Amino acid sequence: MARKVRVLIAKPGLDGHDRGAKVVANALKDAGMEVIYTGLHQTPEMIAESAVQEDVDVVGLSILSGAHMTMFPRVLGLLREKGAADMLVFGGGIIPAEDVEELEKLGVARIFGPGTDTGDIVSFIRDRFPAN
Amino acid sequence: MDRKRYEEAKRRYHETLERCGCREGDFTTVSGFPVRPLYGPDDVEGLDYGEDLGFPGEYPFTRGVYPTMYRGRPWTQRQFSGFGTARDTNGRYHYLLDHGQTGLSVAFDMPTIMGYDSDHERSEGEVGRCGVAIDSLRDMEILFDGIDLGEITTSMTINAPASILLAFYLCAGEKKGTPFEAMGGTIQNDIFKEYIAQKSWIFPPQPSLRIITDILAFCADHVPRWNTISISGYHIREAGSTAVQELAFTLADGFAYVEAGIAAGLDVDRFAPRLSFFFNAHLDFFEEIAKYRAARRIWARRMKEKYGAKDERSLLLRFHTQTAGCTLTAQQPENNIVRTAFQALSAVLGGTQSLHTNSMDETLALPSEKAVRIALRTQQLIAHETGVVNTIDPLAGSYFVESLTNEMEEAAEAYFRKIDELGGVVAAIDRGFFQREIQRSAYEYQKAVERGSKIMVGVNRFQLEDEQIEIPLLRIDPEVERRQIEAVREVRAGRDNDKAARQLELLGVAARGSDNLMPAIIECARCYCTEGEIIDTFKGVFGEYKEPLFI
């Protein structure tokens, strides 16, 4: 049997808004993926470390404090340093359109804003890991 | 109509209803209570005016905590705001006061909420982003520059470090010549809901409760106009709970604080009159109104019967309301003005003491000046144009509203029994009970929206193709962080450092002992110790909280 897609859902930064992260984690789990949740208040270092240790295929970052332009690029950079540049990184939260553009240029595969259907996140991951 | 004719008419009506047929659809409240097509006298059978409702200002206060309600004084229009530096936010406060706002409400940035100074490595990228950055008394002085703290009341949304921000505020007032006892306001200071929902904790429950009971005792003696805990359902609801869970968990938290105060040796009537509440105003209009009315009745009854409160003020559930941020949509954001107006109306019909109305752009960024002005105008429209303030508790006696109020109370009582079985609020938190309940409700709600059984205009129905957002957003200049870091370093460089170190030392001694912590915190504030320094001193004694993890 093919290995299930492994996803790390992570909360970088200091905010405690974990509703979205947990809803997405549950939806991915219900869609048959392996989901690991980091808990709150994670530094980019902690997230990159967990991603590598857990050997995940996908990293989902959720942030609502406005610190995304600091946290997301740092996670991407650390993953690259650890030889995990191929991990698919996506994000969600209160992120203005112009920052979304910038983050996608930097290598975040997609930002899902408020009002996203969890089905869209599932198919976004499925499209990239069709065999799993 | 006599009983026989009533029964006949009722049967006739139900036959007609059956014959005509109702359309298919989800006729439940947002919390999932089934709603019948019609309510009548049978649904409120046994409702006793004196026992269950009472006159406004009379036990059990279902109709309102004051005899005059809005005929005496309208609710306080209190918009929550804060961003950037203290100077930036001071400008917004003057703007809101100039536009008729009647109270202030401070939103702090994440480092302030979590107890880090702006130059701490964990603060990077977070300074001034989702609230105002406050590092020391100096920032608090700037925040209220030109504002009379003896005139205005201020609410501060701060929890784990509430004692410190309260100390900064009191010292800022004192420097302007306003004595502690003349200052009025609120600190949120509700740590239980942090573990349950909002998740901005620092210390474990026991030392957190000690800090809270110290605040209760200190304010009872020295700051009598201060609301010492704002027991909050707002965040529980935003995290995804139903209305019933919000009601039940919030009141359970409130009772647990009362028990903690009594266990700390305080007389219930010495601190309970200064406890206040903070609820969410969500989409389901009548359910929300029933929630507020049930909350007042449950609180009054338990405070009197279980906790033996004698002072009538201990029985009054006074509350602030904020419209539900989680119901705002990024799609067609102007629609949020309308959602917010309905939600605000439910809070007013439910008898709120103060109100924050959300701005239409809050799913996109911090609110712009124009968006926040429209939100404030929404309250002014309700207060001055709709006529709903003319009479008190206008929905009392409505078969539906009274029946729903009873149902909310019963469902909350069932949760109280469950929480008791688990060993009380702290034990239930340790076991993840609240967290799981909320998480389950949030996921169910999301699935209902995705199935289309809960309709959200602009999200799963009536969408626009190729929608362009046409409202201007407030951006926080990255320079803010650099300026704030400089400012906190200047404070540390400019103060008497020996004195500051000595006060921190004394604070540590107080923390290890059992004296009230507030005087030591105030001394630290007076000599410009920073928030981070005070928190670090406490962390050294109290340790830090670790969350139980599950999805």
PDB file of C-alpha atoms in Angstrom, chain A residues 11-130:
ATOM      1  CA  LYS A  11       1.470  27.574  14.325  1.00  0.00           C
ATOM      2  CA  PRO A  12       4.424  29.956  14.024  1.00  0.00           C
ATOM      3  CA  GLY A  13       4.483  33.181  15.997  1.00  0.00           C
ATOM      4  CA  LEU A  14       2.843  34.225  19.227  1.00  0.00           C
ATOM      5  CA  ASP A  15      -0.876  34.280  18.469  1.00  0.00           C
ATOM      6  CA  GLY A  16      -3.153  31.634  19.926  1.00  0.00           C
ATOM      7  CA  HIS A  17      -5.781  31.451  17.184  1.00  0.00           C
ATOM      8  CA  ASP A  18      -5.749  27.726  16.490  1.00  0.00           C
ATOM      9  CA  ARG A  19      -9.314  27.262  15.249  1.00  0.00           C
ATOM     10  CA  GLY A  20      -8.351  27.338  11.574  1.00  0.00           C
ATOM     11  CA  ALA A  21      -5.262  25.170  12.029  1.00  0.00           C
ATOM     12  CA  LYS A  22      -7.255  22.535  13.872  1.00  0.00           C
ATOM     13  CA  VAL A  23     -10.165  22.581  11.413  1.00  0.00           C
ATOM     14  CA  VAL A  24      -7.718  22.098   8.531  1.00  0.00           C
ATOM     15  CA  ALA A  25      -5.858  19.363  10.449  1.00  0.00           C
ATOM     16  CA  ASN A  26      -9.136  17.509  11.021  1.00  0.00           C
ATOM     17  CA  ALA A  27     -10.214  17.888   7.402  1.00  0.00           C
ATOM     18  CA  LEU A  28      -6.892  16.514   6.096  1.00  0.00           C
ATOM     19  CA  LYS A  29      -7.083  13.632   8.565  1.00  0.00           C
ATOM     20  CA  ASP A  30     -10.629  12.840   7.429  1.00  0.00           C
ATOM     21  CA  ALA A  31      -9.319  12.892   3.849  1.00  0.00           C
ATOM     22  CA  GLY A  32      -6.935  10.064   4.777  1.00  0.00           C
ATOM     23  CA  MET A  33      -3.705  11.968   5.358  1.00  0.00           C
ATOM     24  CA  GLU A  34      -1.307  11.580   8.277  1.00  0.00           C
ATOM     25  CA  VAL A  35      -1.459  14.823  10.205  1.00  0.00           C
ATOM     26  CA  ILE A  36       0.926  16.047  12.864  1.00  0.00           C
ATOM     27  CA  TYR A  37       0.053  19.222  14.782  1.00  0.00           C
ATOM     28  CA  THR A  38       2.856  21.201  16.441  1.00  0.00           C
ATOM     29  CA  GLY A  39       0.845  23.136  18.997  1.00  0.00           C
ATOM     30  CA  LEU A  40       1.082  26.875  19.504  1.00  0.00           C
ATOM     31  CA  HIS A  41       3.810  29.505  19.770  1.00  0.00           C
ATOM     32  CA  GLN A  42       6.362  27.746  17.597  1.00  0.00           C
ATOM     33  CA  THR A  43       9.555  29.365  16.331  1.00  0.00           C
ATOM     34  CA  PRO A  44      10.535  28.784  12.685  1.00  0.00           C
ATOM     35  CA  GLU A  45      13.416  26.646  14.008  1.00  0.00           C
ATOM     36  CA  MET A  46      11.041  24.405  15.955  1.00  0.00           C
ATOM     37  CA  ILE A  47       8.812  24.005  12.898  1.00  0.00           C
ATOM     38  CA  ALA A  48      11.625  23.159  10.472  1.00  0.00           C
ATOM     39  CA  GLU A  49      13.036  20.718  12.995  1.00  0.00           C
ATOM     40  CA  SER A  50       9.664  18.941  13.410  1.00  0.00           C
ATOM     41  CA  ALA A  51       9.120  18.855   9.644  1.00  0.00           C
ATOM     42  CA  VAL A  52      12.451  17.126   9.046  1.00  0.00           C
ATOM     43  CA  GLN A  53      12.174  14.805  12.028  1.00  0.00           C
ATOM     44  CA  GLU A  54       8.668  13.737  11.108  1.00  0.00           C
ATOM     45  CA  ASP A  55       9.716  13.399   7.470  1.00  0.00           C
ATOM     46  CA  VAL A  56       6.611  15.121   6.184  1.00  0.00           C
ATOM     47  CA  ASP A  57       5.673  15.859   2.578  1.00  0.00           C
ATOM     48  CA  VAL A  58       3.702  18.977   3.324  1.00  0.00           C
ATOM     49  CA  VAL A  59       3.956  21.846   5.828  1.00  0.00           C
ATOM     50  CA  GLY A  60       0.899  24.006   6.527  1.00  0.00           C
ATOM     51  CA  LEU A  61       1.579  27.261   8.389  1.00  0.00           C
ATOM     52  CA  SER A  62      -1.200  29.165  10.121  1.00  0.00           C
ATOM     53  CA  ILE A  63      -0.740  32.654  11.507  1.00  0.00           C
ATOM     54  CA  LEU A  64      -3.121  35.459  12.442  1.00  0.00           C
ATOM     55  CA  SER A  65      -0.864  37.894  14.251  1.00  0.00           C
ATOM     56  CA  GLY A  66       0.466  39.754  11.213  1.00  0.00           C
ATOM     57  CA  ALA A  67       4.004  38.370  11.550  1.00  0.00           C
ATOM     58  CA  HIS A  68       3.744  36.206   8.420  1.00  0.00           C
ATOM     59  CA  MET A  69       6.338  38.207   6.455  1.00  0.00           C
ATOM     60  CA  THR A  70       8.908  37.375   9.141  1.00  0.00           C
ATOM     61  CA  MET A  71       7.890  33.805   9.948  1.00  0.00           C
ATOM     62  CA  PHE A  72       7.085  32.252   6.559  1.00  0.00           C
ATOM     63  CA  PRO A  73      10.323  33.156   4.721  1.00  0.00           C
ATOM     64  CA  ARG A  74      12.316  31.987   7.724  1.00  0.00           C
ATOM     65  CA  VAL A  75      10.638  28.569   7.715  1.00  0.00           C
ATOM     66  CA  LEU A  76      11.305  28.269   3.974  1.00  0.00           C
ATOM     67  CA  GLY A  77      14.968  29.210   4.446  1.00  0.00           C
ATOM     68  CA  LEU A  78      15.472  26.727   7.286  1.00  0.00           C
ATOM     69  CA  LEU A  79      13.861  23.911   5.307  1.00  0.00           C
ATOM     70  CA  ARG A  80      16.241  24.661   2.446  1.00  0.00           C
ATOM     71  CA  GLU A  81      19.209  24.607   4.833  1.00  0.00           C
ATOM     72  CA  LYS A  82      18.106  21.242   6.134  1.00  0.00           C
ATOM     73  CA  GLY A  83      17.870  19.820   2.620  1.00  0.00           C
ATOM     74  CA  ALA A  84      14.095  19.761   2.699  1.00  0.00           C
ATOM     75  CA  ALA A  85      13.448  22.306  -0.050  1.00  0.00           C
ATOM     76  CA  ASP A  86      11.130  19.840  -1.793  1.00  0.00           C
ATOM     77  CA  MET A  87       8.567  19.952   0.993  1.00  0.00           C
ATOM     78  CA  LEU A  88       5.334  21.577  -0.132  1.00  0.00           C
ATOM     79  CA  VAL A  89       4.658  24.627   2.054  1.00  0.00           C
ATOM     80  CA  PHE A  90       1.255  26.291   2.199  1.00  0.00           C
ATOM     81  CA  GLY A  91      -0.216  28.855   4.567  1.00  0.00           C
ATOM     82  CA  GLY A  92      -3.357  30.419   5.945  1.00  0.00           C
ATOM     83  CA  GLY A  93      -4.477  33.324   8.111  1.00  0.00           C
ATOM     84  CA  ILE A  94      -5.206  37.034   7.918  1.00  0.00           C
ATOM     85  CA  ILE A  95      -2.797  37.865   5.107  1.00  0.00           C
ATOM     86  CA  PRO A  96      -3.321  40.868   2.791  1.00  0.00           C
ATOM     87  CA  ALA A  97      -3.308  40.244  -0.983  1.00  0.00           C
ATOM     88  CA  GLU A  98       0.003  41.987  -1.667  1.00  0.00           C
ATOM     89  CA  ASP A  99       1.745  39.883   0.983  1.00  0.00           C
ATOM     90  CA  VAL A 100       0.224  36.758  -0.551  1.00  0.00           C
ATOM     91  CA  GLU A 101       1.833  37.646  -3.870  1.00  0.00           C
ATOM     92  CA  GLU A 102       5.180  38.237  -2.215  1.00  0.00           C
ATOM     93  CA  LEU A 103       5.042  35.000  -0.202  1.00  0.00           C
ATOM     94  CA  GLU A 104       4.132  32.963  -3.271  1.00  0.00           C
ATOM     95  CA  LYS A 105       7.154  34.441  -5.048  1.00  0.00           C
ATOM     96  CA  LEU A 106       9.326  33.371  -2.132  1.00  0.00           C
ATOM     97  CA  GLY A 107       8.192  29.774  -2.431  1.00  0.00           C
ATOM     98  CA  VAL A 108       5.004  29.352  -0.410  1.00  0.00           C
ATOM     99  CA  ALA A 109       2.946  27.177  -2.766  1.00  0.00           C
ATOM    100  CA  ARG A 110      -0.412  28.706  -1.816  1.00  0.00           C
ATOM    101  CA  ILE A 111      -2.035  30.933   0.790  1.00  0.00           C
ATOM    102  CA  PHE A 112      -5.594  30.002   1.744  1.00  0.00           C
ATOM    103  CA  GLY A 113      -7.487  32.960   3.176  1.00  0.00           C
ATOM    104  CA  PRO A 114     -10.621  33.214   5.327  1.00  0.00           C
ATOM    105  CA  GLY A 115     -13.657  31.511   3.782  1.00  0.00           C
ATOM    106  CA  THR A 116     -11.605  28.758   2.100  1.00  0.00           C
ATOM    107  CA  ASP A 117     -13.404  25.450   1.597  1.00  0.00           C
ATOM    108  CA  THR A 118     -11.322  22.719   3.266  1.00  0.00           C
ATOM    109  CA  GLY A 119     -12.059  20.582   0.190  1.00  0.00           C
ATOM    110  CA  ASP A 120      -9.903  22.999  -1.822  1.00  0.00           C
ATOM    111  CA  ILE A 121      -6.962  22.386   0.501  1.00  0.00           C
ATOM    112  CA  VAL A 122      -7.435  18.634   0.261  1.00  0.00           C
ATOM    113  CA  SER A 123      -7.469  18.696  -3.552  1.00  0.00           C
ATOM    114  CA  PHE A 124      -4.543  21.111  -3.634  1.00  0.00           C
ATOM    115  CA  ILE A 125      -2.450  18.516  -1.761  1.00  0.00           C
ATOM    116  CA  ARG A 126      -3.918  15.537  -3.635  1.00  0.00           C
ATOM    117  CA  ASP A 127      -3.018  17.134  -6.977  1.00  0.00           C
ATOM    118  CA  ARG A 128       0.627  17.183  -5.945  1.00  0.00           C
ATOM    119  CA  PHE A 129       0.710  13.709  -4.424  1.00  0.00           C
ATOM    120  CA  PRO A 130      -1.616  11.771  -6.702  1.00  0.00           C
TER     121      PRO A 130
END
